[in-house]
CSV table of C-alpha atoms and ligand atoms in Angstrom, one decimal:
chain,number,residue,atom,x,y,z
A,1,MET,CA,-33.2,-23.0,30.8
A,2,PRO,CA,-36.9,-22.9,31.8
A,3,ARG,CA,-37.9,-20.3,29.3
A,4,ASP,CA,-39.4,-22.6,26.6
A,5,ALA,CA,-41.4,-24.4,29.3
A,6,PHE,CA,-43.4,-21.3,29.9
A,7,ALA,CA,-43.9,-20.1,26.4
A,8,HIS,CA,-47.6,-21.2,26.5
A,9,VAL,CA,-48.4,-19.5,29.8
A,10,THR,CA,-51.0,-16.7,29.7
A,11,THR,CA,-51.9,-16.6,33.4
A,12,TRP,CA,-49.4,-16.4,36.2
A,13,VAL,CA,-50.7,-17.6,39.6
A,14,PHE,CA,-48.7,-16.6,42.8
A,15,ASP,CA,-49.1,-17.7,46.3
A,16,LEU,CA,-48.6,-14.9,48.8
A,17,ASP,CA,-46.9,-15.8,52.1
A,18,ASN,CA,-43.3,-16.9,51.8
A,19,THR,CA,-43.6,-16.7,48.1
A,20,LEU,CA,-44.0,-13.0,47.3
A,21,TYR,CA,-41.8,-12.2,50.3
A,22,PRO,CA,-39.0,-14.3,51.6
A,23,PRO,CA,-39.4,-16.3,54.8
A,24,GLU,CA,-36.6,-14.3,56.5
A,25,MET,CA,-38.9,-11.2,56.6
A,26,ALA,CA,-40.8,-13.3,59.2
A,27,LEU,CA,-44.3,-11.9,58.5
A,28,PHE,CA,-45.9,-15.4,58.7
A,29,ASP,CA,-44.1,-16.0,62.1
A,30,GLN,CA,-46.4,-13.3,63.5
A,31,ILE,CA,-49.4,-15.1,62.1
A,32,ASN,CA,-48.2,-18.4,63.6
A,33,VAL,CA,-48.1,-16.8,67.0
A,34,LYS,CA,-51.6,-15.4,66.6
A,35,MET,CA,-53.0,-18.8,65.3
A,36,THR,CA,-51.6,-20.7,68.3
A,37,ALA,CA,-53.1,-18.1,70.7
A,38,TYR,CA,-56.5,-18.3,68.9
A,39,VAL,CA,-56.5,-22.1,69.2
A,40,MET,CA,-55.6,-21.9,72.9
A,41,ALA,CA,-58.5,-19.5,73.6
A,42,ALA,CA,-61.1,-21.1,71.3
A,43,LEU,CA,-60.5,-24.6,72.6
A,44,GLY,CA,-59.2,-23.9,76.1
A,45,VAL,CA,-56.0,-25.8,75.7
A,46,THR,CA,-52.4,-25.2,76.6
A,47,ARG,CA,-49.8,-23.8,74.2
A,48,GLU,CA,-48.3,-27.3,73.8
A,49,GLU,CA,-51.6,-28.8,73.0
A,50,ALA,CA,-52.5,-26.0,70.6
A,51,ASP,CA,-49.3,-26.5,68.7
A,52,ARG,CA,-49.9,-30.2,68.5
A,53,LEU,CA,-53.4,-29.7,67.2
A,54,ARG,CA,-52.3,-27.1,64.7
A,55,HIS,CA,-49.7,-29.5,63.3
A,56,ALA,CA,-52.4,-32.2,63.0
A,57,TYR,CA,-54.9,-29.8,61.4
A,58,TRP,CA,-52.3,-28.6,58.9
A,59,ARG,CA,-51.4,-32.2,58.1
A,60,ASP,CA,-55.0,-33.6,57.9
A,61,HIS,CA,-57.1,-30.5,57.0
A,62,GLY,CA,-54.7,-28.3,55.1
A,63,THR,CA,-54.7,-25.4,57.5
A,64,THR,CA,-55.4,-24.6,61.2
A,65,LEU,CA,-58.6,-22.8,60.2
A,66,ALA,CA,-59.9,-25.8,58.2
A,67,GLY,CA,-59.3,-28.1,61.2
A,68,LEU,CA,-61.0,-25.6,63.6
A,69,MET,CA,-64.0,-25.4,61.2
A,70,ASP,CA,-64.2,-29.1,60.4
A,71,ARG,CA,-63.6,-30.5,64.0
A,72,HIS,CA,-65.0,-27.7,66.2
A,73,GLY,CA,-67.4,-25.6,64.0
A,74,VAL,CA,-65.3,-22.5,64.7
A,75,ASP,CA,-66.6,-19.3,63.0
A,76,PRO,CA,-64.0,-18.3,60.4
A,77,ASP,CA,-64.6,-14.5,60.3
A,78,PRO,CA,-63.3,-13.6,63.8
A,79,TYR,CA,-60.4,-16.0,63.3
A,80,LEU,CA,-59.4,-14.5,60.0
A,81,SER,CA,-59.5,-10.9,61.2
A,82,GLU,CA,-57.6,-11.7,64.4
A,83,VAL,CA,-54.7,-13.8,63.0
A,84,HIS,CA,-54.1,-11.2,60.2
A,85,ASP,CA,-53.9,-8.3,62.6
A,86,ILE,CA,-50.1,-8.0,62.5
A,87,ASP,CA,-47.2,-5.6,61.9
A,88,PHE,CA,-46.7,-5.3,58.1
A,89,THR,CA,-43.7,-3.0,58.4
A,90,VAL,CA,-41.4,-6.0,58.6
A,91,LEU,CA,-41.9,-6.2,54.8
A,92,ARG,CA,-39.7,-4.2,52.5
A,93,PRO,CA,-40.5,-3.1,48.9
A,94,ASP,CA,-38.7,-5.1,46.2
A,95,PRO,CA,-38.3,-3.0,43.0
A,96,ASP,CA,-36.5,-5.9,41.2
A,97,LEU,CA,-39.3,-8.3,41.9
A,98,ARG,CA,-41.9,-5.7,40.9
A,99,ALA,CA,-40.1,-5.2,37.5
A,100,ARG,CA,-39.9,-8.9,36.9
A,101,ILE,CA,-43.6,-9.5,37.6
A,102,ARG,CA,-44.7,-6.5,35.6
A,103,ALA,CA,-42.8,-7.9,32.6
A,104,LEU,CA,-44.7,-11.2,32.6
A,105,PRO,CA,-47.1,-11.3,29.6
A,106,GLY,CA,-50.7,-12.0,30.4
A,107,ARG,CA,-52.8,-12.1,33.5
A,108,ARG,CA,-51.2,-12.1,36.9
A,109,ILE,CA,-53.2,-13.2,39.9
A,110,VAL,CA,-52.6,-14.0,43.6
A,111,PHE,CA,-54.2,-16.9,45.5
A,112,THR,CA,-53.6,-17.2,49.2
A,113,ASN,CA,-55.1,-19.2,52.1
A,114,GLY,CA,-55.3,-15.9,53.9
A,115,THR,CA,-57.9,-13.3,53.1
A,116,GLY,CA,-58.0,-10.9,50.1
A,117,ASP,CA,-57.8,-7.9,52.4
A,118,TYR,CA,-54.7,-9.3,54.1
A,119,ALA,CA,-53.2,-10.1,50.7
A,120,GLU,CA,-53.7,-6.5,49.5
A,121,GLN,CA,-51.8,-5.2,52.6
A,122,VAL,CA,-48.9,-7.6,51.9
A,123,ILE,CA,-48.8,-6.6,48.3
A,124,ALA,CA,-48.8,-2.9,49.1
A,125,HIS,CA,-45.9,-3.3,51.7
A,126,ARG,CA,-43.9,-5.2,49.1
A,127,GLY,CA,-44.3,-2.4,46.6
A,128,LEU,CA,-46.3,-4.7,44.3
A,129,ALA,CA,-49.5,-2.7,44.2
A,130,GLY,CA,-51.2,-2.4,40.8
A,131,LEU,CA,-49.5,-5.5,39.3
A,132,PHE,CA,-52.2,-8.1,39.8
A,133,ASP,CA,-55.4,-8.5,37.8
A,134,ALA,CA,-57.1,-10.3,40.7
A,135,VAL,CA,-56.3,-11.2,44.3
A,136,TYR,CA,-58.1,-14.3,45.7
A,137,GLY,CA,-58.3,-15.3,49.4
A,138,VAL,CA,-59.8,-18.3,51.2
A,139,GLU,CA,-63.2,-16.5,51.0
A,140,HIS,CA,-63.1,-16.9,47.3
A,141,ALA,CA,-62.4,-20.6,47.6
A,142,GLY,CA,-65.6,-21.4,49.6
A,143,LEU,CA,-63.4,-21.2,52.8
A,144,ARG,CA,-61.6,-24.4,51.7
A,145,PRO,CA,-57.8,-24.1,51.8
A,146,LYS,CA,-55.1,-25.1,49.4
A,147,PRO,CA,-54.0,-27.9,49.0
A,148,GLU,CA,-57.6,-29.1,48.4
A,149,ARG,CA,-58.4,-29.4,44.7
A,150,ARG,CA,-61.8,-27.9,45.2
A,151,ALA,CA,-60.3,-24.7,46.5
A,152,PHE,CA,-58.2,-24.4,43.3
A,153,GLU,CA,-61.2,-25.3,41.2
A,154,ALA,CA,-63.3,-22.6,42.8
A,155,VAL,CA,-60.8,-19.9,42.3
A,156,PHE,CA,-59.7,-20.9,38.8
A,157,THR,CA,-63.3,-21.1,37.7
A,158,ARG,CA,-64.1,-17.7,39.2
A,159,ASP,CA,-61.0,-16.3,37.5
A,160,GLY,CA,-61.7,-18.0,34.2
A,161,LEU,CA,-58.1,-19.1,33.7
A,162,ASP,CA,-57.2,-22.0,31.4
A,163,PRO,CA,-55.2,-24.4,33.6
A,164,LEU,CA,-53.3,-25.7,30.6
A,165,ARG,CA,-52.0,-22.2,29.9
A,166,ALA,CA,-51.2,-21.2,33.5
A,167,ALA,CA,-48.2,-21.5,35.9
A,168,MET,CA,-48.3,-21.5,39.7
A,169,PHE,CA,-45.6,-20.2,42.1
A,170,GLU,CA,-45.8,-21.5,45.7
A,171,ASP,CA,-43.6,-22.2,48.7
A,172,ASP,CA,-45.6,-25.2,50.1
A,173,PRO,CA,-44.9,-28.2,47.9
A,174,ARG,CA,-48.3,-29.7,48.9
A,175,ASN,CA,-50.1,-26.8,47.2
A,176,LEU,CA,-48.6,-27.6,43.8
A,177,ALA,CA,-50.0,-31.1,43.6
A,178,ALA,CA,-53.6,-30.2,42.5
A,179,PRO,CA,-52.4,-27.5,40.1
A,180,HIS,CA,-50.0,-30.0,38.5
A,181,ALA,CA,-52.8,-32.5,38.1
A,182,MET,CA,-55.0,-29.8,36.6
A,183,GLY,CA,-52.3,-29.0,34.0
A,184,LEU,CA,-50.5,-26.0,35.4
A,185,ARG,CA,-46.7,-25.5,35.2
A,186,THR,CA,-45.5,-25.7,38.8
A,187,VAL,CA,-42.7,-23.7,40.4
A,188,HIS,CA,-41.6,-24.4,44.0
A,189,VAL,CA,-40.3,-21.1,45.6
A,190,ALA,CA,-38.3,-21.9,48.7
A,191,PRO,CA,-34.8,-21.9,50.2
A,192,ALA,CA,-34.4,-25.7,49.8
A,193,PRO,CA,-35.8,-27.9,47.0
A,194,ALA,CA,-38.4,-30.5,47.7
A,195,PRO,CA,-38.2,-32.8,44.7
A,196,ALA,CA,-41.6,-34.4,43.8
A,197,ASP,CA,-43.2,-35.6,40.6
A,198,HIS,CA,-45.7,-32.7,40.8
A,199,ILE,CA,-43.0,-30.0,40.9
A,200,HIS,CA,-41.6,-28.9,37.5
A,201,HIS,CA,-39.1,-26.3,38.7
A,202,HIS,CA,-37.5,-25.1,42.0
A,203,THR,CA,-36.0,-21.7,42.7
A,204,ASP,CA,-34.8,-20.0,45.9
A,205,ASP,CA,-35.0,-16.5,44.2
A,206,LEU,CA,-38.3,-15.7,42.5
A,207,ALA,CA,-37.1,-12.5,40.9
A,208,ASP,CA,-34.1,-14.2,39.4
A,209,PHE,CA,-36.3,-17.1,38.1
A,210,LEU,CA,-38.7,-14.7,36.5
A,211,SER,CA,-35.9,-12.8,34.9
A,212,ARG,CA,-34.8,-15.9,33.1
A,213,LEU,CA,-38.3,-16.4,31.7
A,214,ILE,CA,-38.5,-13.1,30.1
A,215,ALA,CA,-34.9,-12.3,29.1
B,301,MG,MG1,-47.1,-19.7,51.1
């Protein structure tokens, strides 16, 4: 029963993609297609090479964008607007998740490697508008991505949250390492667990997990 493990929490930090909506809604799949196309055009490479580079950038730089910026000096603004120009109607509102998030005591914030504008559209299409005290994108993290610790430090400082009284929900296990080191309670939200020392809890159903915290 995880309830006692969260009794101290006053700020609830949520990742966006594949955390506040399930992967089967396939929104991020559209972004993946756009990111590969952008790499092909920006670097003049084949699809196969673009996919290989994207994997290497994800592994070594955190995100495709961070790799493009660090290795090739790519301008982030056109990239961010292009890859987030997608069809949001694949998302469906989730009244149960809305009720569970709304019942959490304290501040509720979102931190995504996408942009704040993009996050607001996802939040609206999931029926979660009005629930969050703040929404932070990569532009609020100095254009550095999770999993970099300095990205978390930038956003948490801006927000003013106390890491020792916060919890983070996230589908990418890598993005829970820095929060864990900073003192947050960490929850891995994904179909399959990825046991690691920096992960306190796993769930494949965010709404159900939250319902057990506030019952
Ligand atoms: Mg995610």
